[in-house]
PDB file of C-alpha atoms in Angstrom:
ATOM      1  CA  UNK J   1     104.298  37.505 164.731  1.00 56.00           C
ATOM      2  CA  UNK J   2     105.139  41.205 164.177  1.00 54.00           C
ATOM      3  CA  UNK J   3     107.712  40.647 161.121  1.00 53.00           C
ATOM      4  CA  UNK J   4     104.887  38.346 159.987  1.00 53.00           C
ATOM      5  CA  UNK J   5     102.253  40.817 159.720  1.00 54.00           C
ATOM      6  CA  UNK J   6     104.614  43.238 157.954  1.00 55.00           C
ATOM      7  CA  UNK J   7     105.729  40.726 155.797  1.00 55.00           C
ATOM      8  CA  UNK J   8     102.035  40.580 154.666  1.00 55.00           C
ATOM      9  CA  UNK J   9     101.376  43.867 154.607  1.00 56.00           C
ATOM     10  CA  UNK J  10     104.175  44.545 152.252  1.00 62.00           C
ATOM     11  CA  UNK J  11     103.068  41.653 150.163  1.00 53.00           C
ATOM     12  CA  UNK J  12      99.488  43.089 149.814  1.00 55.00           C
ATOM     13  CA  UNK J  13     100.731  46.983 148.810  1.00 56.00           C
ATOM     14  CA  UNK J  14     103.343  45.443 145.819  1.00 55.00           C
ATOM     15  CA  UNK J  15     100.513  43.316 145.004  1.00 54.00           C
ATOM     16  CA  UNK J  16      98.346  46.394 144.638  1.00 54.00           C
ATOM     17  CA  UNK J  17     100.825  48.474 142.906  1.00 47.00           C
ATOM     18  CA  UNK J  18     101.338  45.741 140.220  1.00 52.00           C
ATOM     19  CA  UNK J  19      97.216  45.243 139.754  1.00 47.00           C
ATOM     20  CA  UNK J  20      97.055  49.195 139.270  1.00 50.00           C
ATOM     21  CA  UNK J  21     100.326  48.975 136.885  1.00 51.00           C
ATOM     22  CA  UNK J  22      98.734  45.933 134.415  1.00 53.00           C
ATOM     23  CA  UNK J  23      95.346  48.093 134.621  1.00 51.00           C
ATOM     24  CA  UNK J  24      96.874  51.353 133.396  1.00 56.00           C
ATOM     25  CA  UNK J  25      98.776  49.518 130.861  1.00 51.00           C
ATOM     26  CA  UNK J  26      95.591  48.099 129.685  1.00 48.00           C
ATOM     27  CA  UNK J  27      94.040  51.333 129.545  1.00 56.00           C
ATOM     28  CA  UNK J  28      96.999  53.096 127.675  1.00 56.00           C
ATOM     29  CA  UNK J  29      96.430  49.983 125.217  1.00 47.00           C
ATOM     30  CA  UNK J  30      92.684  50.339 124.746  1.00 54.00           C
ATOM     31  CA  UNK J  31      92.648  54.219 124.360  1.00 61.00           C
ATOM     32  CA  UNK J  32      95.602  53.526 121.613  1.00 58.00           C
ATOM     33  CA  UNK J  33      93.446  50.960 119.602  1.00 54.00           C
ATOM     34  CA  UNK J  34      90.173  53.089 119.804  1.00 56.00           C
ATOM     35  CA  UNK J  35      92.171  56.219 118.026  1.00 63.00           C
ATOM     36  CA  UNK J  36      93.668  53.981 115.801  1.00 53.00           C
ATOM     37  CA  UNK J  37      90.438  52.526 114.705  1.00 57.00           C
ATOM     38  CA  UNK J  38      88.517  56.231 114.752  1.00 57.00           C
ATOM     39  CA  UNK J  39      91.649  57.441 112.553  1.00 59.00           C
ATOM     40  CA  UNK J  40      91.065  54.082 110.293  1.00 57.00           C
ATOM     41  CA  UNK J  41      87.498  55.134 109.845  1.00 50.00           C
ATOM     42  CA  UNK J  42      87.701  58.536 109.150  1.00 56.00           C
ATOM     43  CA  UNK J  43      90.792  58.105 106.768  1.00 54.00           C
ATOM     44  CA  UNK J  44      88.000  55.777 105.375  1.00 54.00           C
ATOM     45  CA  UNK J  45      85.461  57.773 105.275  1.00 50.00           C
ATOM     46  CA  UNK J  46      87.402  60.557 103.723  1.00 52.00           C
ATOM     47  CA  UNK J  47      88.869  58.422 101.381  1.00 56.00           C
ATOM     48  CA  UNK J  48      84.987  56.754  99.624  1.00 67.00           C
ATOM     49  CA  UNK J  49      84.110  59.986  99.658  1.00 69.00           C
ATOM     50  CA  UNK J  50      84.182  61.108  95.206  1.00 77.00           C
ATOM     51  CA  UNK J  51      84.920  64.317  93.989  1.00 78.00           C
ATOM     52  CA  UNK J  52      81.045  64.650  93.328  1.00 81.00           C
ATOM     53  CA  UNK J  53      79.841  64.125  96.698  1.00 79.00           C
ATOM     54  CA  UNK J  54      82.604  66.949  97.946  1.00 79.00           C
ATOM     55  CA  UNK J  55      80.865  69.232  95.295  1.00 83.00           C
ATOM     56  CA  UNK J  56      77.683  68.380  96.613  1.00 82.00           C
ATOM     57  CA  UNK J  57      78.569  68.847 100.238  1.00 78.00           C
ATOM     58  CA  UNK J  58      80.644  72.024  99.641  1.00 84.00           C
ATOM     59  CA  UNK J  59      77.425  73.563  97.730  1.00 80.00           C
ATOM     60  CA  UNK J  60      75.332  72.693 100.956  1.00 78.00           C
ATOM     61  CA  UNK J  61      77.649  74.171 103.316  1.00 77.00           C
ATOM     62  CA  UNK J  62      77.528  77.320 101.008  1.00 74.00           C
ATOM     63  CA  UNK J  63      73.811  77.114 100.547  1.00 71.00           C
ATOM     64  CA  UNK J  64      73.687  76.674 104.977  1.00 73.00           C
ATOM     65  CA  UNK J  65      75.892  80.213 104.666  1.00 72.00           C
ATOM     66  CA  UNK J  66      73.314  82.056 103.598  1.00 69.00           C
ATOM     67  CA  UNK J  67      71.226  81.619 106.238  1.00 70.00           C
ATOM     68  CA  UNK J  68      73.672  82.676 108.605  1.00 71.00           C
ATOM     69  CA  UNK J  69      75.574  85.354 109.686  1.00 66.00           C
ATOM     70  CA  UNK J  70      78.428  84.395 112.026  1.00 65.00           C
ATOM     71  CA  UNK J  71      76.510  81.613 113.349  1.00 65.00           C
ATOM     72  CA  UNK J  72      73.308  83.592 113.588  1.00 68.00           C
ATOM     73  CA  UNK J  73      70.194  82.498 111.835  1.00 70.00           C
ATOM     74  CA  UNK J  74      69.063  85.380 109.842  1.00 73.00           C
ATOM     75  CA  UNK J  75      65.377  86.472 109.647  1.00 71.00           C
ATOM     76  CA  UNK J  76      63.139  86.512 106.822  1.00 76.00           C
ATOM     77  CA  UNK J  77      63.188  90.015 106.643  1.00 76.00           C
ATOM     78  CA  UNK J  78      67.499  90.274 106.013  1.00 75.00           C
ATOM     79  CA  UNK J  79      67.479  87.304 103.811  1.00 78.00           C
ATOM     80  CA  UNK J  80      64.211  89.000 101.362  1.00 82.00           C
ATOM     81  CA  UNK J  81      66.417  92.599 101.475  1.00 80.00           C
ATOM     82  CA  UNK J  82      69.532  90.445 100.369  1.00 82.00           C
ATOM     83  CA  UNK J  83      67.278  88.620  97.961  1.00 86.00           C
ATOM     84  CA  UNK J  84      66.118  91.712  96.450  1.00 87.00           C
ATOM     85  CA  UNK J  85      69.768  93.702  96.432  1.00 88.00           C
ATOM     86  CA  UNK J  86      70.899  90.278  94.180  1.00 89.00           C
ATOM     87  CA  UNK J  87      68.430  90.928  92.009  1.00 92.00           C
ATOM     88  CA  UNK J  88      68.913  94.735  91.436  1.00 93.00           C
ATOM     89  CA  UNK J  89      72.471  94.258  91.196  1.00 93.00           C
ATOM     90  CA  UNK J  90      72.592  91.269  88.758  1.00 93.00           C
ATOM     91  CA  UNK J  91      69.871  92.771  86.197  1.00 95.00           C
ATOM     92  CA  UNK J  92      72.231  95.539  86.100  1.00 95.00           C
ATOM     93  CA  UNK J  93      75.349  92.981  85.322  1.00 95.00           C
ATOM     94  CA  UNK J  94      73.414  91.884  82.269  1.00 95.00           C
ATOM     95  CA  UNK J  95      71.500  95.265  81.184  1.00 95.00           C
ATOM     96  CA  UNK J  96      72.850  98.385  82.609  1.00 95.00           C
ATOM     97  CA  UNK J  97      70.082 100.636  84.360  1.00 94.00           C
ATOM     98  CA  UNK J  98      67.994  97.098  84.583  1.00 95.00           C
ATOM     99  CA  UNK J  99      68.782  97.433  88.336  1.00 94.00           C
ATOM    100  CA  UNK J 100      68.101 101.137  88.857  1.00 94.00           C
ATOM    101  CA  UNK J 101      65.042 100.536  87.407  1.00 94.00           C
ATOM    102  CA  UNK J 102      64.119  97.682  89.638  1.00 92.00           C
ATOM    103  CA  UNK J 103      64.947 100.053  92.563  1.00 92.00           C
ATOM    104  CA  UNK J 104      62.731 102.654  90.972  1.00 88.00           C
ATOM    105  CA  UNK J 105      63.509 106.257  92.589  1.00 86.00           C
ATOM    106  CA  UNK J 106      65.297 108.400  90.185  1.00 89.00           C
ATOM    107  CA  UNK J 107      65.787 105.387  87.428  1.00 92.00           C
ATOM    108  CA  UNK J 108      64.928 107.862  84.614  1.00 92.00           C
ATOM    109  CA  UNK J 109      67.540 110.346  85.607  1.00 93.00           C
ATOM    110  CA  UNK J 110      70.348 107.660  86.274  1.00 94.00           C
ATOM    111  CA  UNK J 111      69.119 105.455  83.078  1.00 95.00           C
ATOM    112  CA  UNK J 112      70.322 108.248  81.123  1.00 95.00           C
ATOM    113  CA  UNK J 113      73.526 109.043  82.543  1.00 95.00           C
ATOM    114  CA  UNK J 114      74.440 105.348  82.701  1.00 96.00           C
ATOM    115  CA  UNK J 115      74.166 105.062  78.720  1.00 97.00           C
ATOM    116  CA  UNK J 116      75.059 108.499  78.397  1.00 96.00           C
ATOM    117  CA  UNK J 117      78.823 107.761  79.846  1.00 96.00           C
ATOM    118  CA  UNK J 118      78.463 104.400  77.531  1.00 97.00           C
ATOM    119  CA  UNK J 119      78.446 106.790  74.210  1.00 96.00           C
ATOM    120  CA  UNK J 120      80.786 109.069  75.992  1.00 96.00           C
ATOM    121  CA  UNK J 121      83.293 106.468  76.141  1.00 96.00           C
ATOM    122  CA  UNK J 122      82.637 105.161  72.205  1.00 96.00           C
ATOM    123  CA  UNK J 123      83.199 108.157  70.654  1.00 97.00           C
ATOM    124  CA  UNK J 124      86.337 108.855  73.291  1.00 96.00           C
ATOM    125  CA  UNK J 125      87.666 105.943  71.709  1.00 97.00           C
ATOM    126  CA  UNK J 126      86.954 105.833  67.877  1.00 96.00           C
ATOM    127  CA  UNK J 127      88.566 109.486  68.145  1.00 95.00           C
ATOM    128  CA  UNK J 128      91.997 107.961  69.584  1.00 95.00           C
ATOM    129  CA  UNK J 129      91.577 104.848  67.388  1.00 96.00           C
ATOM    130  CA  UNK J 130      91.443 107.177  64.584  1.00 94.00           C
ATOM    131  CA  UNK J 131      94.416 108.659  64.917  1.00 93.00           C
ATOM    132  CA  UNK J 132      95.858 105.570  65.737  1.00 95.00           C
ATOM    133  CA  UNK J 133      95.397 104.110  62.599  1.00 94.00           C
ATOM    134  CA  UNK J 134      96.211 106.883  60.554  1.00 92.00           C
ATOM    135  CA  UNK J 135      99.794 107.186  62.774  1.00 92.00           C
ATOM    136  CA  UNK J 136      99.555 103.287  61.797  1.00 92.00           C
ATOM    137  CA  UNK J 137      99.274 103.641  58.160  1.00 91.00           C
ATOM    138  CA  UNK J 138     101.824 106.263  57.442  1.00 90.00           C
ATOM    139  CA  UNK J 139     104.359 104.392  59.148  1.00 89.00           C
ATOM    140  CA  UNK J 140     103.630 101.239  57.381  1.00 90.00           C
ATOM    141  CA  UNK J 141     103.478 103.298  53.912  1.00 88.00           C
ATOM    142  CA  UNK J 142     107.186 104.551  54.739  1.00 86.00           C
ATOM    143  CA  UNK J 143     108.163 101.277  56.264  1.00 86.00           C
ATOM    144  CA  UNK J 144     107.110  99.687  52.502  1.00 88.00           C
ATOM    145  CA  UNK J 145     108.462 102.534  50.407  1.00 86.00           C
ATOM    146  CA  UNK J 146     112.029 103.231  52.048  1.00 83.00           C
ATOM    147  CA  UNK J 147     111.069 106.120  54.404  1.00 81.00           C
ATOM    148  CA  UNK J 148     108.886 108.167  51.659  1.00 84.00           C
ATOM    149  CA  UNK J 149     106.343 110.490  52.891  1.00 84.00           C
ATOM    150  CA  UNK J 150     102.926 109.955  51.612  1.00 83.00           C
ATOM    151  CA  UNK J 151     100.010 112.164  49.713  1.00 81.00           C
ATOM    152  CA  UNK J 152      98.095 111.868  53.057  1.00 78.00           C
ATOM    153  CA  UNK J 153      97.669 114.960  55.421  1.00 79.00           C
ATOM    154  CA  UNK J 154     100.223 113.038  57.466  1.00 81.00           C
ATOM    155  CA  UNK J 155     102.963 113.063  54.526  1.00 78.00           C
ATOM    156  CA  UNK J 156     104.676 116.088  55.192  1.00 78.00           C
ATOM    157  CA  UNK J 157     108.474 115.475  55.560  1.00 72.00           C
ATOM    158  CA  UNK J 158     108.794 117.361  58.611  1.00 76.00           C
ATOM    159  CA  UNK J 159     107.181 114.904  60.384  1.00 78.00           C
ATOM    160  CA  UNK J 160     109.948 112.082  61.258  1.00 85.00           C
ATOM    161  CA  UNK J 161     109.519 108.458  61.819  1.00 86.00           C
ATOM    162  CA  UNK J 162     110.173 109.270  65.827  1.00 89.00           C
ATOM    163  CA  UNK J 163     107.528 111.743  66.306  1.00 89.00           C
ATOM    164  CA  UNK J 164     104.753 109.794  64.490  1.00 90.00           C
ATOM    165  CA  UNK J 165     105.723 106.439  66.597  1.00 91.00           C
ATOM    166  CA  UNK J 166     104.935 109.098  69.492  1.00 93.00           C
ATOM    167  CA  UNK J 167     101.830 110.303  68.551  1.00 92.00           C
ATOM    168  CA  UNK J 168     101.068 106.853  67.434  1.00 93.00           C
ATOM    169  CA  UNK J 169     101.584 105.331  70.793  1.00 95.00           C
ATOM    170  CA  UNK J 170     100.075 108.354  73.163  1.00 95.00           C
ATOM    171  CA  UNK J 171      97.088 107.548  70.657  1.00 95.00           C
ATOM    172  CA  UNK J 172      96.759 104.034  71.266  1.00 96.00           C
ATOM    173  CA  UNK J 173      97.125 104.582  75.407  1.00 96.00           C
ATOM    174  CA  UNK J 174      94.734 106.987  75.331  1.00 96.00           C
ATOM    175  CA  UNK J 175      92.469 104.976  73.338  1.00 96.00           C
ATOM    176  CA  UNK J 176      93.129 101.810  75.827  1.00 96.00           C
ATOM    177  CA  UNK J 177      92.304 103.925  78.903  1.00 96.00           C
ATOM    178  CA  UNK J 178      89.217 104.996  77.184  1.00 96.00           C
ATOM    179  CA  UNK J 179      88.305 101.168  77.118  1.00 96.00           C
ATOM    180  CA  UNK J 180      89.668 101.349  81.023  1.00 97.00           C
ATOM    181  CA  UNK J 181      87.391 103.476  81.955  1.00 96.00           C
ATOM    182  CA  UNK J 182      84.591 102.510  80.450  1.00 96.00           C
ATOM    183  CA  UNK J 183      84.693  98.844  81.855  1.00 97.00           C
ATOM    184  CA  UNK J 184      85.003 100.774  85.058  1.00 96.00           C
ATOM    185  CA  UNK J 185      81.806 102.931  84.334  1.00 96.00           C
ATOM    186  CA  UNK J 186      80.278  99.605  83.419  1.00 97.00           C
ATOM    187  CA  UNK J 187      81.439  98.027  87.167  1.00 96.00           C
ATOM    188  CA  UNK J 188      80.120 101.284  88.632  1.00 96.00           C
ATOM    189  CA  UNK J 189      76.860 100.673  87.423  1.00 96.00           C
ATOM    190  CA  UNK J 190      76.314  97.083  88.759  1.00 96.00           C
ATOM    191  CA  UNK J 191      77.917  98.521  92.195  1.00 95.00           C
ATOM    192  CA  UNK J 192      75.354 101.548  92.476  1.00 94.00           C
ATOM    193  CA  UNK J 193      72.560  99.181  91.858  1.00 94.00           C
ATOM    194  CA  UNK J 194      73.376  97.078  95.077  1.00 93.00           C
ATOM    195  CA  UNK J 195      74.456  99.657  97.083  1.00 92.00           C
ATOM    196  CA  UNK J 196      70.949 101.703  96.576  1.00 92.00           C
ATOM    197  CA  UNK J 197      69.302  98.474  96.490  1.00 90.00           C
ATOM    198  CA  UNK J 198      70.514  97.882 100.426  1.00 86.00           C
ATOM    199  CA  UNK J 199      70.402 101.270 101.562  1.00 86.00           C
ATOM    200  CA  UNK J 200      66.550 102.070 100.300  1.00 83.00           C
ATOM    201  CA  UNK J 201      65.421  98.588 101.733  1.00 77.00           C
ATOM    202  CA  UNK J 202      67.592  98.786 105.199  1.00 72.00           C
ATOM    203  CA  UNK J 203      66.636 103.002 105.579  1.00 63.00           C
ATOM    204  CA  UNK J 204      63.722 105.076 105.170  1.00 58.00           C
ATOM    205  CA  UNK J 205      65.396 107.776 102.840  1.00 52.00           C
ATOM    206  CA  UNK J 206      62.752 110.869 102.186  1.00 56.00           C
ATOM    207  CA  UNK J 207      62.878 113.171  99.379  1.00 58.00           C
ATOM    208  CA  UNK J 208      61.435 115.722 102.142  1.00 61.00           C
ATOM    209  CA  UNK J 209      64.443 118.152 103.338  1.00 62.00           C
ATOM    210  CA  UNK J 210      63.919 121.362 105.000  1.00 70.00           C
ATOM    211  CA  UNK J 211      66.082 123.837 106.709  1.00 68.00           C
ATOM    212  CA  UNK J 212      65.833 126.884 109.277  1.00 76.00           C
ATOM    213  CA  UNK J 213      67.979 129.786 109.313  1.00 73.00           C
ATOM    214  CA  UNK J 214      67.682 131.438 112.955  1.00 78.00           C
ATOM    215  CA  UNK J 215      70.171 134.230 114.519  1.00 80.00           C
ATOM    216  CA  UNK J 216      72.650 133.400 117.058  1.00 78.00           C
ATOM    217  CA  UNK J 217      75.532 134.598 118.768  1.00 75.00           C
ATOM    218  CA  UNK J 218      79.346 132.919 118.806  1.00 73.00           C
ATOM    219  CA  UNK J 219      81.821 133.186 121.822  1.00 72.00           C
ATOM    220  CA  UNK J 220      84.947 135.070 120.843  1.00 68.00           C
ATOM    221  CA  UNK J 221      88.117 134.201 122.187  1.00 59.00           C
ATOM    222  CA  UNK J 222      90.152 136.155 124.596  1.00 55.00           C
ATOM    223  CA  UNK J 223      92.928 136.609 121.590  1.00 51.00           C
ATOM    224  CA  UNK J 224      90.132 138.299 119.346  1.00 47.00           C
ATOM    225  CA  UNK J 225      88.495 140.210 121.870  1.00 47.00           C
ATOM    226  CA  UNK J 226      90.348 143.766 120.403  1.00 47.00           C
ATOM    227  CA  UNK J 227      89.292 142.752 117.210  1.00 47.00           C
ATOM    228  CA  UNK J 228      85.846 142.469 117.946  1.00 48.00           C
ATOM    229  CA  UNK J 229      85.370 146.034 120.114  1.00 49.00           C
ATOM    230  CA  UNK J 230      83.664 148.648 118.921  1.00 49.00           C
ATOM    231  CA  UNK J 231      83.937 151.909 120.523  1.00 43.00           C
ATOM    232  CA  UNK J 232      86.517 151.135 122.999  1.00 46.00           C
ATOM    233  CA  UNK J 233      83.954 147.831 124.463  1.00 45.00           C
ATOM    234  CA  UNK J 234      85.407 144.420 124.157  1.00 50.00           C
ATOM    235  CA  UNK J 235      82.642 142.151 123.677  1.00 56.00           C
ATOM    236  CA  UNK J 236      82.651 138.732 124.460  1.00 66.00           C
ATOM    237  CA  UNK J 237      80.180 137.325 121.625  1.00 67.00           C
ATOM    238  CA  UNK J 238      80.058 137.797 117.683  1.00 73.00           C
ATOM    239  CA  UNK J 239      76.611 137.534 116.205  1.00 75.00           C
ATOM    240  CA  UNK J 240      75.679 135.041 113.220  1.00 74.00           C
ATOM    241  CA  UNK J 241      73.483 132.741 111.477  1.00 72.00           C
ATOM    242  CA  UNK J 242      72.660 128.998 112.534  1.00 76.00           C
ATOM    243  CA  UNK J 243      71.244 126.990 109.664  1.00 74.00           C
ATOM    244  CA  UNK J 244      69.679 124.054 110.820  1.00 76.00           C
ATOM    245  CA  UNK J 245      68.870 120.884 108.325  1.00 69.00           C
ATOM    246  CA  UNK J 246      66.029 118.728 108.898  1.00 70.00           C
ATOM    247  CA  UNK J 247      65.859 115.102 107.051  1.00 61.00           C
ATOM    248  CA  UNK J 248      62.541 113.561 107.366  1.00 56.00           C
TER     249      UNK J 248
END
């Protein structure tokens, strides 16, 4: 009776093991077929979806953007200072000084020097492109008449081929870096226009400064203290000014 009941017993535990066996495997299988039918679906889903309707969703995502900041929803107070520094900064894109003037503030001392460094940088370069040309011309005249100086103030014979391809090309770079740096002048412009844009809107910047000027005394190093006696008494302090700046 006692091999009996172990016989059972050991029938019942490998019957248990196989039931838990056959239910894993059916898990395993069911967990297999549900990713294979969410990756169906998706690579469905990804695959109706047209080239429009990824325009239109990656313009939403970049329109959501704007609203936040690192996942923070931004108030109505950052998104109208924004608002207004895209403004300032884009009028001055088309017009320069538009967006100085939208800023107000000293507009009508920065309007100036904006198209002041705009005819600044014209006449820089029709003075380099005139040389150019005429460097041009002679060379072409001696290039078409077998090396023979012209009548022109640049015919003289001591001047050789070499020297006027020199002058002609330290002409024409100067007279490309004049365009250089007028594009950047340009760029600085539209950049100045945001940048005051944000920092009047974000700061309270006054026009009222004032200073104070008040006496004071410095402590003097050991090393300097013989350089600082008078009359055979070290002293441990130098007088002096303090000027103290007040921004309001």
């Amino acid at each position: 009776m006692r091999y009996l009941g172990a016989l059972l017993l050991t029938f019942l535990c490998w019957g248990s093991l196989q039931a838990q066996d056959r239910d894993s495997i059916i898990r395993t299988a069911d967990s297999m077929i549900n990713t294979v039918l969410a990756d169906s679906v998706k690579a469905n889903i990804e695959k109706k979806e047209s080239r429009a309707e990824r325009r239109v969703r990656t313009r939403e995502e970049k329109e959501r953007d704007k609203y936040y900041f690192k996942g923070i929803l931004k108030d109505s107070a950052r998104l109208e200072i924004e608002r207004i520094s895209r403004v300032a900064w884009r009028r001055s894109l088309f017009v320069p000084g538009w967006g100085q003037y939208t800023n107000g503030g000293l507009w009508w001392i920065k309007v100036p020097v904006i198209y002041g460094g705009f005819v600044a940088g014209y006449l820089t370069f029709d003075y380099w492109n005139y040389f150019y040309r005429e460097y041009q011309t002679e060379l072409q005249f001696r290039f078409n008449n077998n090396g023979e100086p012209s009548d022109g103030p640049l015919g003289n014979p001591n001047f050789n081929d070499q020297s006027l391809i020199r002058q002609r090309d330290f002409a024409r770079r100067n007279r490309d870096i004049t365009v250089l740096v007028t594009l950047g002048w340009y760029g600085l412009n539209v950049v100045e226009a945001y940048v005051n844009s944000m920092l009047s809107n974000r700061w309270n910047i006054s026009d009222d400064l004032s200073f104070r000027v008040t006496p004071t005394v410095i402590p003097t190093y050991p090393s300097g203290m013989a350089a600082n006696s008078r009359l055979g008494v070290s002293s441990l302090f130098t007088p002096g000014l303090k000027l103290t700046l007040n921004l309001n």
